[in-house]
mmCIF file of C-alpha atoms in Angstrom:
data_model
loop_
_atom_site.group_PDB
_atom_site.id
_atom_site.type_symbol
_atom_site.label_atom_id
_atom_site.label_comp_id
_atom_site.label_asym_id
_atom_site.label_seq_id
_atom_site.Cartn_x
_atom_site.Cartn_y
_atom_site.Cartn_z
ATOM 1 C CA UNK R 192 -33.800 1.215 -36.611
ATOM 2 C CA UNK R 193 -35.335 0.898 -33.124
ATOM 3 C CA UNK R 194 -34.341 -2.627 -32.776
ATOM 4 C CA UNK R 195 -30.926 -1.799 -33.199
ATOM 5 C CA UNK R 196 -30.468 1.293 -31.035
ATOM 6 C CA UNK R 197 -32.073 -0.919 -28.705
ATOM 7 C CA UNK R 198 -29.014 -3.248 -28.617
ATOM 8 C CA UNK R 199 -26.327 -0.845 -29.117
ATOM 9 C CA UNK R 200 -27.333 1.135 -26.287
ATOM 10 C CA UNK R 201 -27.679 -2.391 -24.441
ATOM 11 C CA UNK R 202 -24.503 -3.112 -25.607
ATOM 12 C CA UNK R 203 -22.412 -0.210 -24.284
ATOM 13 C CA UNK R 204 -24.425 -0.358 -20.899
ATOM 14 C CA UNK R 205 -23.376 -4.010 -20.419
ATOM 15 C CA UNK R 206 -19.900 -3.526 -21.701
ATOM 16 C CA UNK R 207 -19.506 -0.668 -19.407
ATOM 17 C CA UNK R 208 -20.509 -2.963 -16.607
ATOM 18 C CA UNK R 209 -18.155 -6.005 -17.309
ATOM 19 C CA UNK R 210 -15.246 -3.009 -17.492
ATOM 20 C CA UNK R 211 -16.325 -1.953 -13.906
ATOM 21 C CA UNK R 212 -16.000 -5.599 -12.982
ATOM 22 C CA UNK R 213 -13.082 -5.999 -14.288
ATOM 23 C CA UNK R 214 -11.559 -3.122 -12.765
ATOM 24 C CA UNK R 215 -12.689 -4.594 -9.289
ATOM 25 C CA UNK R 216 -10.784 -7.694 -10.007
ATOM 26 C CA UNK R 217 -7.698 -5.516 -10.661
ATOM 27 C CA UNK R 218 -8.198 -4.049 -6.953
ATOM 28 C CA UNK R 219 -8.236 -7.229 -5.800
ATOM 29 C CA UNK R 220 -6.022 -8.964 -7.432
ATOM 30 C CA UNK R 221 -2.797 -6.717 -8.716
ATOM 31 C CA UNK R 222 0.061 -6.162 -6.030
ATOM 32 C CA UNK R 223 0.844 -2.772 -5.545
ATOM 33 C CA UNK R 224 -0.950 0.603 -5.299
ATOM 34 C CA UNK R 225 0.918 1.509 -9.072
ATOM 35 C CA UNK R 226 -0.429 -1.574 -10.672
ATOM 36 C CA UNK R 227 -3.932 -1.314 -8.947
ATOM 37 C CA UNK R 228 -4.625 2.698 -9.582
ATOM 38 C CA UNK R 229 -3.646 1.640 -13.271
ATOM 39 C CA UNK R 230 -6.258 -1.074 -13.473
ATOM 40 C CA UNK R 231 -8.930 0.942 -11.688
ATOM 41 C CA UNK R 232 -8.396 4.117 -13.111
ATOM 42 C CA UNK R 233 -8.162 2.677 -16.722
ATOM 43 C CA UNK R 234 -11.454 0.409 -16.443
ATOM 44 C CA UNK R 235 -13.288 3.076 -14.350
ATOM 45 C CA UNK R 236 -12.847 5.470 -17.153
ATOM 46 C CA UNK R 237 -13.792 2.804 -19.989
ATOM 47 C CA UNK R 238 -16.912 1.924 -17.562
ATOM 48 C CA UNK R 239 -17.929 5.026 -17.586
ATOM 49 C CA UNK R 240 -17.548 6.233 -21.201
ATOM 50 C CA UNK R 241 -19.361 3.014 -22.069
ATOM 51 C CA UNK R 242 -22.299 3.844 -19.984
ATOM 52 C CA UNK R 243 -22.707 7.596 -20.441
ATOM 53 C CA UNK R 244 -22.088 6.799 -24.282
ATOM 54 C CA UNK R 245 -25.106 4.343 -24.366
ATOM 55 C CA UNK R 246 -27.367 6.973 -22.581
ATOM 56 C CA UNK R 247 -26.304 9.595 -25.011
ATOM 57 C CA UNK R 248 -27.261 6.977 -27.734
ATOM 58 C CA UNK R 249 -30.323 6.358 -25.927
ATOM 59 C CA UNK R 250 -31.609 10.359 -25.893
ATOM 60 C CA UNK R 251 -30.542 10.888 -29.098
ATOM 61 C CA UNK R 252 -31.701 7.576 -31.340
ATOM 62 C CA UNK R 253 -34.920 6.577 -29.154
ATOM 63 C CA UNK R 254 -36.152 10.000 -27.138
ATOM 64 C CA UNK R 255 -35.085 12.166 -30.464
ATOM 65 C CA UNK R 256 -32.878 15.085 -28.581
ATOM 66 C CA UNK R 257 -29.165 15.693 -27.690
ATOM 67 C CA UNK R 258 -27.966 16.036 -24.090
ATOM 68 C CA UNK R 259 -24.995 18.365 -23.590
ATOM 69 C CA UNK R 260 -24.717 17.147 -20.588
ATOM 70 C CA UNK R 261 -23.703 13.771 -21.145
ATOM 71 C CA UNK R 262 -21.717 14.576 -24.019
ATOM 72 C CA UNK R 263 -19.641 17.472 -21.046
ATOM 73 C CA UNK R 264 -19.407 14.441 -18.651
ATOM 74 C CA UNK R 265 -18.186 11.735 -21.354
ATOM 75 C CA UNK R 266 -15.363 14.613 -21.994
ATOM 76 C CA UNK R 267 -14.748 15.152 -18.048
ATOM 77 C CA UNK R 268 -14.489 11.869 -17.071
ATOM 78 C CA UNK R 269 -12.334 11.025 -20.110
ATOM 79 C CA UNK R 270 -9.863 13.972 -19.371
ATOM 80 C CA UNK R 271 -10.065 14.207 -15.555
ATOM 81 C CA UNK R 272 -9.914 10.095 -14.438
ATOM 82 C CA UNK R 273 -6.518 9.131 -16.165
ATOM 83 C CA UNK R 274 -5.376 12.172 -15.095
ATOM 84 C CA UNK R 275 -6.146 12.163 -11.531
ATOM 85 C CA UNK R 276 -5.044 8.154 -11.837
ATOM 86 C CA UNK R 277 -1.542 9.449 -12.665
ATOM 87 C CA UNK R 278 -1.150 12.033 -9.732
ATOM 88 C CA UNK R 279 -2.013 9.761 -7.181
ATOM 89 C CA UNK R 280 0.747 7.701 -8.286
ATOM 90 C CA UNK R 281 3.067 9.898 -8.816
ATOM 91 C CA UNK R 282 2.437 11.299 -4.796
ATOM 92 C CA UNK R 283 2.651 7.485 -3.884
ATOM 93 C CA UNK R 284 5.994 6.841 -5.497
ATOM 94 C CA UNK R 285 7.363 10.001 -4.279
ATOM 95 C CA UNK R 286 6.016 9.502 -0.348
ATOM 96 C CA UNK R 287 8.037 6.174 -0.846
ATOM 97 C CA UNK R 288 5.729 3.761 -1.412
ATOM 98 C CA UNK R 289 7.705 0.749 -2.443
ATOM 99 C CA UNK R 290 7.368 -1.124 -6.309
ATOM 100 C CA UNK R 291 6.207 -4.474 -6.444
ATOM 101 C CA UNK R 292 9.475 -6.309 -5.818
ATOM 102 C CA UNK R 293 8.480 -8.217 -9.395
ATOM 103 C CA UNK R 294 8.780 -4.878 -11.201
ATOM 104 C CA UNK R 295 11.382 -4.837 -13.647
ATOM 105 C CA UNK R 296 11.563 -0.740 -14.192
ATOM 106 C CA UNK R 297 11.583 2.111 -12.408
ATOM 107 C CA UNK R 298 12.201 4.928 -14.835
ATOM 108 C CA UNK R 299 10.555 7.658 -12.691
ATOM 109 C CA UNK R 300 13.901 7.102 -10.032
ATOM 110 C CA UNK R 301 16.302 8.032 -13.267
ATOM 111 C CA UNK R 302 14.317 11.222 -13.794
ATOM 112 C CA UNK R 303 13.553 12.570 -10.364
ATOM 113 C CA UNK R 304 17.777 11.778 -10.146
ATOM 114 C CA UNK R 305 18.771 13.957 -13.277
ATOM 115 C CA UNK R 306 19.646 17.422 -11.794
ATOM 116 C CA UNK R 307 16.979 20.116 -13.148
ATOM 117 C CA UNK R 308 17.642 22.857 -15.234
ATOM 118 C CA UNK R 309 17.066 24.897 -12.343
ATOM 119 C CA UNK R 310 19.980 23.382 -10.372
ATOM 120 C CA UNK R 311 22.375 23.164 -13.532
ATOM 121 C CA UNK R 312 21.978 27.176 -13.830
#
């Protein structure tokens, strides 16, 4: 049994690595600021869960207790990252921060059109 907590907690530490990396790459490489909050916000999250989910594993398979803690910040991160992600777009597109001219939609223009319920009153 302490063999293989050993390598799942490996595991997850290492995967939550290569999604950090790969979430740089996205900053680098993706075209606009929509595109690259996506990748970094989505792989930062991932990342994280990976690596706070292998030290829970760790504490609770290997060191025999259960951190709160960790299990409060896998929650927080999960709930709070794609969250904050999606604001910070949503403030870009509506300071006017222009789409990658290779994006095919733009449904958040059709909405923001559409009178309100407020205005139709």
């Amino acid at each position: 049994m302490d063999v293989a907590s050993e390598w799942l907690v490996g595991l997850l530490a290492i995967a939550g690595a290569l999604f950090a990396m790969f979430g740089t790459f996205g900053l680098i490489r993706l075209p606009d600021v929509y595109t690259r909050s996506h990748a970094a916000t989505k792989t930062a999250t991932l990342g994280v869960i990976c690596v706070l989910s292998g030290a829970f594993l760790y504490f609770w398979l290997i060191e025999g207790h259960i951190s709160a803690k960790l299990i409060l910040g896998i929650v927080f991160v999960f709930v709070t990252a794609p969250v904050g992600g999606h604001l910070i777009c949503r403030a870009a597109y509506r300071s006017g921060v222009p789409l990658w001219e290779g994006s095919t939609q733009d449904e958040l223009k059709k909405r923001l059109e559409a009178p309100s319920r407020a205005d139709a009153k």
